[in-house]
mmCIF file with all atom_site columns, C-alpha atoms in Angstrom:
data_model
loop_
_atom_site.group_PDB
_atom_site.id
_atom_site.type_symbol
_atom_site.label_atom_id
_atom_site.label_alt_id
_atom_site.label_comp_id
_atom_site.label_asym_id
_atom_site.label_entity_id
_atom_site.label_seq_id
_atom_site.pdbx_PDB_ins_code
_atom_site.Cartn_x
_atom_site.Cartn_y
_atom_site.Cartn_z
_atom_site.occupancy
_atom_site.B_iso_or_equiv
_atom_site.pdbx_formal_charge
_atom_site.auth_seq_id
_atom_site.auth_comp_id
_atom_site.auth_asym_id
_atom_site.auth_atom_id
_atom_site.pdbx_PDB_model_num
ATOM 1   C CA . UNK A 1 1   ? 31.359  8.980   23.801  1.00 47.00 ? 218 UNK A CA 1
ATOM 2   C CA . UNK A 1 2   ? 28.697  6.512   25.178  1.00 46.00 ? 219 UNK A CA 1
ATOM 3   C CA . UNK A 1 3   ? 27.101  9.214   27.124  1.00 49.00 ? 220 UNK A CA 1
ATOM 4   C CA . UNK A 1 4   ? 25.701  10.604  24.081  1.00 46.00 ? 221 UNK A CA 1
ATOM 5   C CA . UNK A 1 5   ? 24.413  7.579   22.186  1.00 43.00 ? 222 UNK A CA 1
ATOM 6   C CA . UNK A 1 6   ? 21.878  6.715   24.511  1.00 41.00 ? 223 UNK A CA 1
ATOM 7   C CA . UNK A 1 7   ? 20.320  10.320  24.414  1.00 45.00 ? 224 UNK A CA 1
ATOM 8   C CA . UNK A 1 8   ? 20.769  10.306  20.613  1.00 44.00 ? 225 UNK A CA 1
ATOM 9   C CA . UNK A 1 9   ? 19.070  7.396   19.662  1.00 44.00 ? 226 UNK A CA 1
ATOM 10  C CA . UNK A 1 10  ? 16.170  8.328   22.055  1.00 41.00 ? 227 UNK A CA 1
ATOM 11  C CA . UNK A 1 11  ? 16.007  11.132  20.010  1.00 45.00 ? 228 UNK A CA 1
ATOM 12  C CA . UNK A 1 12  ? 16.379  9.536   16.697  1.00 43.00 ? 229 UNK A CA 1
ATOM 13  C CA . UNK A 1 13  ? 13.440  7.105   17.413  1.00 45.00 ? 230 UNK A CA 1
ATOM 14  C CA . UNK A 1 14  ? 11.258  10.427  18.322  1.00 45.00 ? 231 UNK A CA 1
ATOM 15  C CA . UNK A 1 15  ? 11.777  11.918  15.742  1.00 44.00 ? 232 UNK A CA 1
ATOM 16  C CA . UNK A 1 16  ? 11.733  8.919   12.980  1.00 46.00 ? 233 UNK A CA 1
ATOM 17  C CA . UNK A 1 17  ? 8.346   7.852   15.369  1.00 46.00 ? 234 UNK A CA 1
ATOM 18  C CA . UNK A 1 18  ? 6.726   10.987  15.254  1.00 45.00 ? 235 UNK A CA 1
ATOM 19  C CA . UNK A 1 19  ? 6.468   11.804  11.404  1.00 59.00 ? 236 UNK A CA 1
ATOM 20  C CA . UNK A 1 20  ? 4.230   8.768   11.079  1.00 81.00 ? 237 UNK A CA 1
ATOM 21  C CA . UNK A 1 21  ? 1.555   9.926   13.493  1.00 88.00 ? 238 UNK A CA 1
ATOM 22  C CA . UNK A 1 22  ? -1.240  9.350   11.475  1.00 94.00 ? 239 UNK A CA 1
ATOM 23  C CA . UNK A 1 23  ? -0.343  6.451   10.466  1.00 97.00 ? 240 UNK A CA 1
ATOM 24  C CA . UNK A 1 24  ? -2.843  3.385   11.592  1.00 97.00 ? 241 UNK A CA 1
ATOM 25  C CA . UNK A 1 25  ? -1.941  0.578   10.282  1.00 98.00 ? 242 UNK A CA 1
ATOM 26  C CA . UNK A 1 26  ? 1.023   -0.628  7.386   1.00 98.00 ? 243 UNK A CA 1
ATOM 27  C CA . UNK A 1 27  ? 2.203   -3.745  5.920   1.00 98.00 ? 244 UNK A CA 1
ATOM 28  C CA . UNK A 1 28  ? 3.619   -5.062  3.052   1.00 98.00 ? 245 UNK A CA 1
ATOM 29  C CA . UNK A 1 29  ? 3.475   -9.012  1.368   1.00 98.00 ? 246 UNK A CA 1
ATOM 30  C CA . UNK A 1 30  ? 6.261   -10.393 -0.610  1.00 98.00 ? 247 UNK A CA 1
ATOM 31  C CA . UNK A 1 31  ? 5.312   -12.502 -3.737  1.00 98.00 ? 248 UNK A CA 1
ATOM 32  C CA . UNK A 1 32  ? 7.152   -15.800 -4.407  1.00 97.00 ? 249 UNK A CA 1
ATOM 33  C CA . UNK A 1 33  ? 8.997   -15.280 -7.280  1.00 97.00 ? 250 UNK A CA 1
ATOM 34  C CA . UNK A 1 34  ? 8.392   -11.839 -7.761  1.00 97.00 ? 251 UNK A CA 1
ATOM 35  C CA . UNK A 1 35  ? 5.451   -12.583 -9.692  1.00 98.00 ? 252 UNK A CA 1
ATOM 36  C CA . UNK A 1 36  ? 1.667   -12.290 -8.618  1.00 98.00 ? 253 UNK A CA 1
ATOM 37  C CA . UNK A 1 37  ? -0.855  -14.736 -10.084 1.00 98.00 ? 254 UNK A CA 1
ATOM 38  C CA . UNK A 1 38  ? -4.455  -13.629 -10.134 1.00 97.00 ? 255 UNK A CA 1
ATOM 39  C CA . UNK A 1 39  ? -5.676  -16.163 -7.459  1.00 97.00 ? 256 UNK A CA 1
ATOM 40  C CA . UNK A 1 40  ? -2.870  -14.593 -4.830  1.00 97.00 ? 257 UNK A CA 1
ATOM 41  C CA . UNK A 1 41  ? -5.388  -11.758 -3.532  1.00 98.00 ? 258 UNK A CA 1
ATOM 42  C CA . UNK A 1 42  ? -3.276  -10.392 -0.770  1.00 98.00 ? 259 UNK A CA 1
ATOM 43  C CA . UNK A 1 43  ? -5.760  -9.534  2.385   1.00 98.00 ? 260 UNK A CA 1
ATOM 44  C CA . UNK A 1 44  ? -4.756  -6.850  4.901   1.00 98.00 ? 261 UNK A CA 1
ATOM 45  C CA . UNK A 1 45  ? -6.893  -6.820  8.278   1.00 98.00 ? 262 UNK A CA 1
ATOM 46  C CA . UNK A 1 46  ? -6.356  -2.948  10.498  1.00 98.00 ? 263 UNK A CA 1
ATOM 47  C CA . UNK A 1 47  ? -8.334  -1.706  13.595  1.00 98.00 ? 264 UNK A CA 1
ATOM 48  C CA . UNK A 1 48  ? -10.213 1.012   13.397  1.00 98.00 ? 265 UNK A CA 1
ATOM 49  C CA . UNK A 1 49  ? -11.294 2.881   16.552  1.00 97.00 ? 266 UNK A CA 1
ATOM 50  C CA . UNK A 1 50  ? -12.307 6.611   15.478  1.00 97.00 ? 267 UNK A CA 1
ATOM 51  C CA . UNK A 1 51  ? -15.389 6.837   13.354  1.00 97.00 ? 268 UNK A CA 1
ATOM 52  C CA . UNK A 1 52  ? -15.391 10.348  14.086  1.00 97.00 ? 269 UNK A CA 1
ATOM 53  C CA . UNK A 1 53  ? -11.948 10.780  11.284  1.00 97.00 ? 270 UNK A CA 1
ATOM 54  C CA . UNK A 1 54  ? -11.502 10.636  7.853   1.00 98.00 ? 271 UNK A CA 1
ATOM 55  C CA . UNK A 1 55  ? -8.464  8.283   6.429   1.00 98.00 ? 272 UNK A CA 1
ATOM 56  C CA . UNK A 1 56  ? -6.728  7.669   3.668   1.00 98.00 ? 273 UNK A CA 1
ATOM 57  C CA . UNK A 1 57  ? -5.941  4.586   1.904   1.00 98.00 ? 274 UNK A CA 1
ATOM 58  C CA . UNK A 1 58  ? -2.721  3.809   0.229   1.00 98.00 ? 275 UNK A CA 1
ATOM 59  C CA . UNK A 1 59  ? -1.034  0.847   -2.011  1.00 98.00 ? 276 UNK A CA 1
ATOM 60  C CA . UNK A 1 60  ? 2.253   -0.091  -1.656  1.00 98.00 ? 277 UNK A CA 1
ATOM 61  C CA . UNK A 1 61  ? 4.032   -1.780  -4.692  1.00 98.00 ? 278 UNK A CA 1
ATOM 62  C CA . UNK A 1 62  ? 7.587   -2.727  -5.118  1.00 98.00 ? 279 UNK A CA 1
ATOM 63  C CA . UNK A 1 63  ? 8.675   -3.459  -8.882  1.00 97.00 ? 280 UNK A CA 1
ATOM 64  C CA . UNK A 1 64  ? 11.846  -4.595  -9.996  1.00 97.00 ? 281 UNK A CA 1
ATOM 65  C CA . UNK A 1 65  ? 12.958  -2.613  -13.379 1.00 94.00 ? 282 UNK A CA 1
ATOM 66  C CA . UNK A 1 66  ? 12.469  -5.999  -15.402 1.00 94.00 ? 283 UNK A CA 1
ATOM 67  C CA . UNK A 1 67  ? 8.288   -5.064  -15.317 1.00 96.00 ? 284 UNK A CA 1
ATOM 68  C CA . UNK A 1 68  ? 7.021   -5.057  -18.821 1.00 95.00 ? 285 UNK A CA 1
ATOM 69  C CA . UNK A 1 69  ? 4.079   -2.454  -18.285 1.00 96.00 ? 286 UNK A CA 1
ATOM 70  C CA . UNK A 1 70  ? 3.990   0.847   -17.504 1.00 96.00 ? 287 UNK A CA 1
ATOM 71  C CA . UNK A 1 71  ? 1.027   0.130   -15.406 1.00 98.00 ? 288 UNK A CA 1
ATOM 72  C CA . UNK A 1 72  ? -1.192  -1.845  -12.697 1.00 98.00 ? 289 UNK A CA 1
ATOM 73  C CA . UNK A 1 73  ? -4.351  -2.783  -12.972 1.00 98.00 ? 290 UNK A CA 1
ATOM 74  C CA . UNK A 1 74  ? -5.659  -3.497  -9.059  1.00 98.00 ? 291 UNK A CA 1
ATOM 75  C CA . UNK A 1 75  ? -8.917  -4.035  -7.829  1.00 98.00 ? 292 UNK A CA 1
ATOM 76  C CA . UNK A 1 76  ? -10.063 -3.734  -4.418  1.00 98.00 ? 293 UNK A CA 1
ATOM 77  C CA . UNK A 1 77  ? -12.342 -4.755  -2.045  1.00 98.00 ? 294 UNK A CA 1
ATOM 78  C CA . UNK A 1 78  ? -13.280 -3.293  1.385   1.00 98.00 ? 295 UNK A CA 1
ATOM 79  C CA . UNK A 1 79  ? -15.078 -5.480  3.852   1.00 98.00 ? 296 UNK A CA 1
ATOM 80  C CA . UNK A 1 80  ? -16.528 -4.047  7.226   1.00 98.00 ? 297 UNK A CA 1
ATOM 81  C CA . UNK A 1 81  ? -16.408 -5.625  10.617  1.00 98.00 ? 298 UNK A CA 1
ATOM 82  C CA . UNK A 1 82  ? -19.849 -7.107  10.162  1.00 98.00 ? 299 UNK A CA 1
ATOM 83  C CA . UNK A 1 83  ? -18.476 -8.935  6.598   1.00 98.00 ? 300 UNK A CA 1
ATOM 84  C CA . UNK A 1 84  ? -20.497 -6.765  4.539   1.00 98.00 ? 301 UNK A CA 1
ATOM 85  C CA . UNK A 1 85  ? -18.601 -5.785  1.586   1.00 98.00 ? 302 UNK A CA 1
ATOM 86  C CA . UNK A 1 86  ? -18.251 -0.912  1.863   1.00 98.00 ? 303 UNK A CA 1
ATOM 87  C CA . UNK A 1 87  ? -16.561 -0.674  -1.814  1.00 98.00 ? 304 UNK A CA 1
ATOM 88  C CA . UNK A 1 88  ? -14.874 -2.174  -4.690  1.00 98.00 ? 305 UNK A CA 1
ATOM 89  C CA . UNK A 1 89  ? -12.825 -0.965  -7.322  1.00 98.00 ? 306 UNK A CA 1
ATOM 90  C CA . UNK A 1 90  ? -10.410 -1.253  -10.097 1.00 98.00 ? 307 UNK A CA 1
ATOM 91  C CA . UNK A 1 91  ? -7.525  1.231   -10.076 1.00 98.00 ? 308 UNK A CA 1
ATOM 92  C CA . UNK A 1 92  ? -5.233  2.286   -12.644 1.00 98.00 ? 309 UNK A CA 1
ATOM 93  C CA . UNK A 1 93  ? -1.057  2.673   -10.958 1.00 98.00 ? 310 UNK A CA 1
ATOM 94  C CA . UNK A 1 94  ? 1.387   4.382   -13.304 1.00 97.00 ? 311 UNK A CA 1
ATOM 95  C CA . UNK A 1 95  ? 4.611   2.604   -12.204 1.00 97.00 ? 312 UNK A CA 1
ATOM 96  C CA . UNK A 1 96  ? 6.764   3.574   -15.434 1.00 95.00 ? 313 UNK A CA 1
ATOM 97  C CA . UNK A 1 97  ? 6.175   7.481   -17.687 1.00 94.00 ? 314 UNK A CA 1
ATOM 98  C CA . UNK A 1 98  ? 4.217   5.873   -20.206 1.00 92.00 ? 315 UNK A CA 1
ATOM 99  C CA . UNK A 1 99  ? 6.033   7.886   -23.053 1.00 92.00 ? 316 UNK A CA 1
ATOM 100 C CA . UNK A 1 100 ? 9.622   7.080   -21.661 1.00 92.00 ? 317 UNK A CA 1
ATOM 101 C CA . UNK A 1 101 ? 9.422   4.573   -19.853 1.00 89.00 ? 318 UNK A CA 1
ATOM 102 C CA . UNK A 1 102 ? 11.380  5.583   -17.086 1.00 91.00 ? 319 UNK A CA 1
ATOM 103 C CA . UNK A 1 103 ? 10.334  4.371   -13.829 1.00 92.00 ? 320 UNK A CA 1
ATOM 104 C CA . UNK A 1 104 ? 8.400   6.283   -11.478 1.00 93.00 ? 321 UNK A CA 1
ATOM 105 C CA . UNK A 1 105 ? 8.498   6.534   -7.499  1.00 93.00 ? 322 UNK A CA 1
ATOM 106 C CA . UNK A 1 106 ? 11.323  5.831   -5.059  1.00 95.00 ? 323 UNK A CA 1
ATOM 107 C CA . UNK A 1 107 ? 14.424  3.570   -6.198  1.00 92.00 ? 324 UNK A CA 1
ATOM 108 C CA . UNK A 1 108 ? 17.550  3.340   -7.448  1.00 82.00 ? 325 UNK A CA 1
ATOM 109 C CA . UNK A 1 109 ? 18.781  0.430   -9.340  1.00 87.00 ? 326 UNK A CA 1
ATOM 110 C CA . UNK A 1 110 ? 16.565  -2.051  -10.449 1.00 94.00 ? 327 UNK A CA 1
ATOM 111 C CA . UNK A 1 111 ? 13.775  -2.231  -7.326  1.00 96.00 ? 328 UNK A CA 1
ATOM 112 C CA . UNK A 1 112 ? 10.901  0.773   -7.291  1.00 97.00 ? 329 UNK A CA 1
ATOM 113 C CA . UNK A 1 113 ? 9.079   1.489   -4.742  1.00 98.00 ? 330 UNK A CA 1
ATOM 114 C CA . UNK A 1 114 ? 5.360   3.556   -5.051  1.00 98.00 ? 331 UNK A CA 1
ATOM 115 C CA . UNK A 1 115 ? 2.950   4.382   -2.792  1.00 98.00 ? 332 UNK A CA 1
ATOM 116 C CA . UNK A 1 116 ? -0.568  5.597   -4.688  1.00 97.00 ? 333 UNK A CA 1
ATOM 117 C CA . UNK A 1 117 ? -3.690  7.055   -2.787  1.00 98.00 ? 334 UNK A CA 1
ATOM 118 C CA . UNK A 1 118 ? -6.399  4.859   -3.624  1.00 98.00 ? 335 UNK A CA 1
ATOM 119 C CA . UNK A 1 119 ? -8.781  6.361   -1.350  1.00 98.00 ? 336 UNK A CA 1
ATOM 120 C CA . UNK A 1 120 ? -9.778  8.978   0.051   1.00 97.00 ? 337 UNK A CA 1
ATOM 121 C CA . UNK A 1 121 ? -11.599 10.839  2.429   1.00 97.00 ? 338 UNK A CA 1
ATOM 122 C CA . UNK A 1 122 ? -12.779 7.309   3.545   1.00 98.00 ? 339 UNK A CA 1
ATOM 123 C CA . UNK A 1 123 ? -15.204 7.004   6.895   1.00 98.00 ? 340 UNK A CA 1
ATOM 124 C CA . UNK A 1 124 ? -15.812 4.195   8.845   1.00 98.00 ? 341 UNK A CA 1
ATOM 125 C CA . UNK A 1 125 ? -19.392 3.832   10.477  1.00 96.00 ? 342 UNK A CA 1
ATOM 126 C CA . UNK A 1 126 ? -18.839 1.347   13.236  1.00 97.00 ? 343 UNK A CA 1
ATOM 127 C CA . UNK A 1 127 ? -15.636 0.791   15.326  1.00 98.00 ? 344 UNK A CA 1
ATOM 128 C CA . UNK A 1 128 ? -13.841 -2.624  14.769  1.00 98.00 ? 345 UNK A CA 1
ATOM 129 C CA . UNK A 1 129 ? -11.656 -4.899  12.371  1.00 98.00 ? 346 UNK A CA 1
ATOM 130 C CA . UNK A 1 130 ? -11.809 -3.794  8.439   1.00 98.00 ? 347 UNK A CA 1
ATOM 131 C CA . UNK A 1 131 ? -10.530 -6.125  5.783   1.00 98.00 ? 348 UNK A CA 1
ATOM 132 C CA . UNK A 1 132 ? -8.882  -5.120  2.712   1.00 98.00 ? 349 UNK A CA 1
ATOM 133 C CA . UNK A 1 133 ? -8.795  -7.302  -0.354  1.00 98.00 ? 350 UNK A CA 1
ATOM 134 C CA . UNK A 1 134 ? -5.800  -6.321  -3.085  1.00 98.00 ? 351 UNK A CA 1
ATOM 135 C CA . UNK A 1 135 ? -5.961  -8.656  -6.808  1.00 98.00 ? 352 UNK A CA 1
ATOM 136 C CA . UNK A 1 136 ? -3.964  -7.571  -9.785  1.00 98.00 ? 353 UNK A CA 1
ATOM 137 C CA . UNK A 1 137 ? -6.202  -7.262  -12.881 1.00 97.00 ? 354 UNK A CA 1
ATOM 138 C CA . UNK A 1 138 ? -4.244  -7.371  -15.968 1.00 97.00 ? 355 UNK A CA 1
ATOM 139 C CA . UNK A 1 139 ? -3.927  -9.935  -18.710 1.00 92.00 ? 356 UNK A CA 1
ATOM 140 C CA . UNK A 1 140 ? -1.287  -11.727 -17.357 1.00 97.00 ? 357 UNK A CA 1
ATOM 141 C CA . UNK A 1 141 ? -0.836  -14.600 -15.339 1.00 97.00 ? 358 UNK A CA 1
ATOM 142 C CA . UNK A 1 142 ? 1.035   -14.523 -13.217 1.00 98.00 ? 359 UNK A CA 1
ATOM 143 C CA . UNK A 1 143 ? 2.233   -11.235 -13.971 1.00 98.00 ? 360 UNK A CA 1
ATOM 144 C CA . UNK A 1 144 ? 6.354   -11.266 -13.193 1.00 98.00 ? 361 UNK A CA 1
ATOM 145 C CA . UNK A 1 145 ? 7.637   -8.119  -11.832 1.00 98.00 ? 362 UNK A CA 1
ATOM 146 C CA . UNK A 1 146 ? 6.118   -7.477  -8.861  1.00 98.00 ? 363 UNK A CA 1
ATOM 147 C CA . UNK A 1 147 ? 7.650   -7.869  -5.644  1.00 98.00 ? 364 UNK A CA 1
ATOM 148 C CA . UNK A 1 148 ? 5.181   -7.115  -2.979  1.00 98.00 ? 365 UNK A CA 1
ATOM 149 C CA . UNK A 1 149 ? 2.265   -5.292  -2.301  1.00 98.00 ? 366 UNK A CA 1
ATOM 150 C CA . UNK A 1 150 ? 0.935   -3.603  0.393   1.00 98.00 ? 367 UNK A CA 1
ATOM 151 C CA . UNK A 1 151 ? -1.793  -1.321  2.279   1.00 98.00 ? 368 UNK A CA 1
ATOM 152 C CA . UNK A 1 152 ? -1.194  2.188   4.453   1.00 98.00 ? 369 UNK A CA 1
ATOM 153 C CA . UNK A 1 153 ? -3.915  3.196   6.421   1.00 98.00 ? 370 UNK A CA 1
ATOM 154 C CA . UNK A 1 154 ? -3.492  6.978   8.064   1.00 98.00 ? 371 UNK A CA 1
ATOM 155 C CA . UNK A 1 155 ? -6.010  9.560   9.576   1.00 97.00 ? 372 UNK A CA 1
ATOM 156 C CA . UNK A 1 156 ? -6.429  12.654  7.183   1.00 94.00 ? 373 UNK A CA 1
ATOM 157 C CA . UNK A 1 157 ? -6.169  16.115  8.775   1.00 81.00 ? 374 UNK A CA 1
#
């Protein structure tokens, strides 16, 4: 029975490994008390070493089911390698149907997950260390709700 663990977790990884290839960089921050003032702009720094690709940019949120709104307002700001500031922008993330008000992406219980393209088609001029800058932008502060919030970076094919 041992015999075939080994070989079947080296497998497992493979496979679980490989269906994230263009993946660059991911990671996710938790906010104290499941809440996320304003001020808290959550910063995400990833490595980017072929200008020749485009890439995609996604957000990450985790909501628990107690979230009032049926949206996120999130702005962001992307800063190159030399500081200089390549976009900003205010997006618009359906977390909840807005007629039902059943929650939207992955869960079950009362935690959601959702991962929303932000943007796309995004090129990089100059090899090096971006910065990305993530600030909720609705009324509230802080706004309770919201677990974490992250950034996916992958190469687009």
């Amino acid at each position: 029975m041992k015999k075939y663990l080994l070989p079947a977790f080296v497998m497992l990884t493979f496979l679980l490994s490989s269906c994230d290839k263009n993946r660059i960089f991911e990671q996710n921050q938790d906010l104290e008390n499941n809440s996320w003032p304003i001020a808290a702009i959550r910063e995400y720094k990833f490595e980017v070493k072929d200008t020749s690709k485009k890439y995609a940019i996604y957000f990450n949120v985790r909501n628990a089911i107690f979230y009032e709104y049926y949206n996120l307002y999130m702005k962001h700001t992307l800063i190159g390698p030399d500081g200089k500031t390549i976009s900003t922008n205010l997006h618009e993330l359906y977390l909840m149907d807005k007629k039902s008000g059943k929650p939207l992406g992955d869960g079950a219980g009362d935690i959601f997950d959702h991962q929303v393209l932000a943007i796309k088609d995004q090129t990089f001029d100059q090899p090096g260390t971006y910065t990305i800058k993530l600030q909720q932008y609705m009324r509230r502060d802080p706004l309770p709700g919201i677990m974490s919030v992250g950034v996916r970076v992958e190469t687009q094919e």
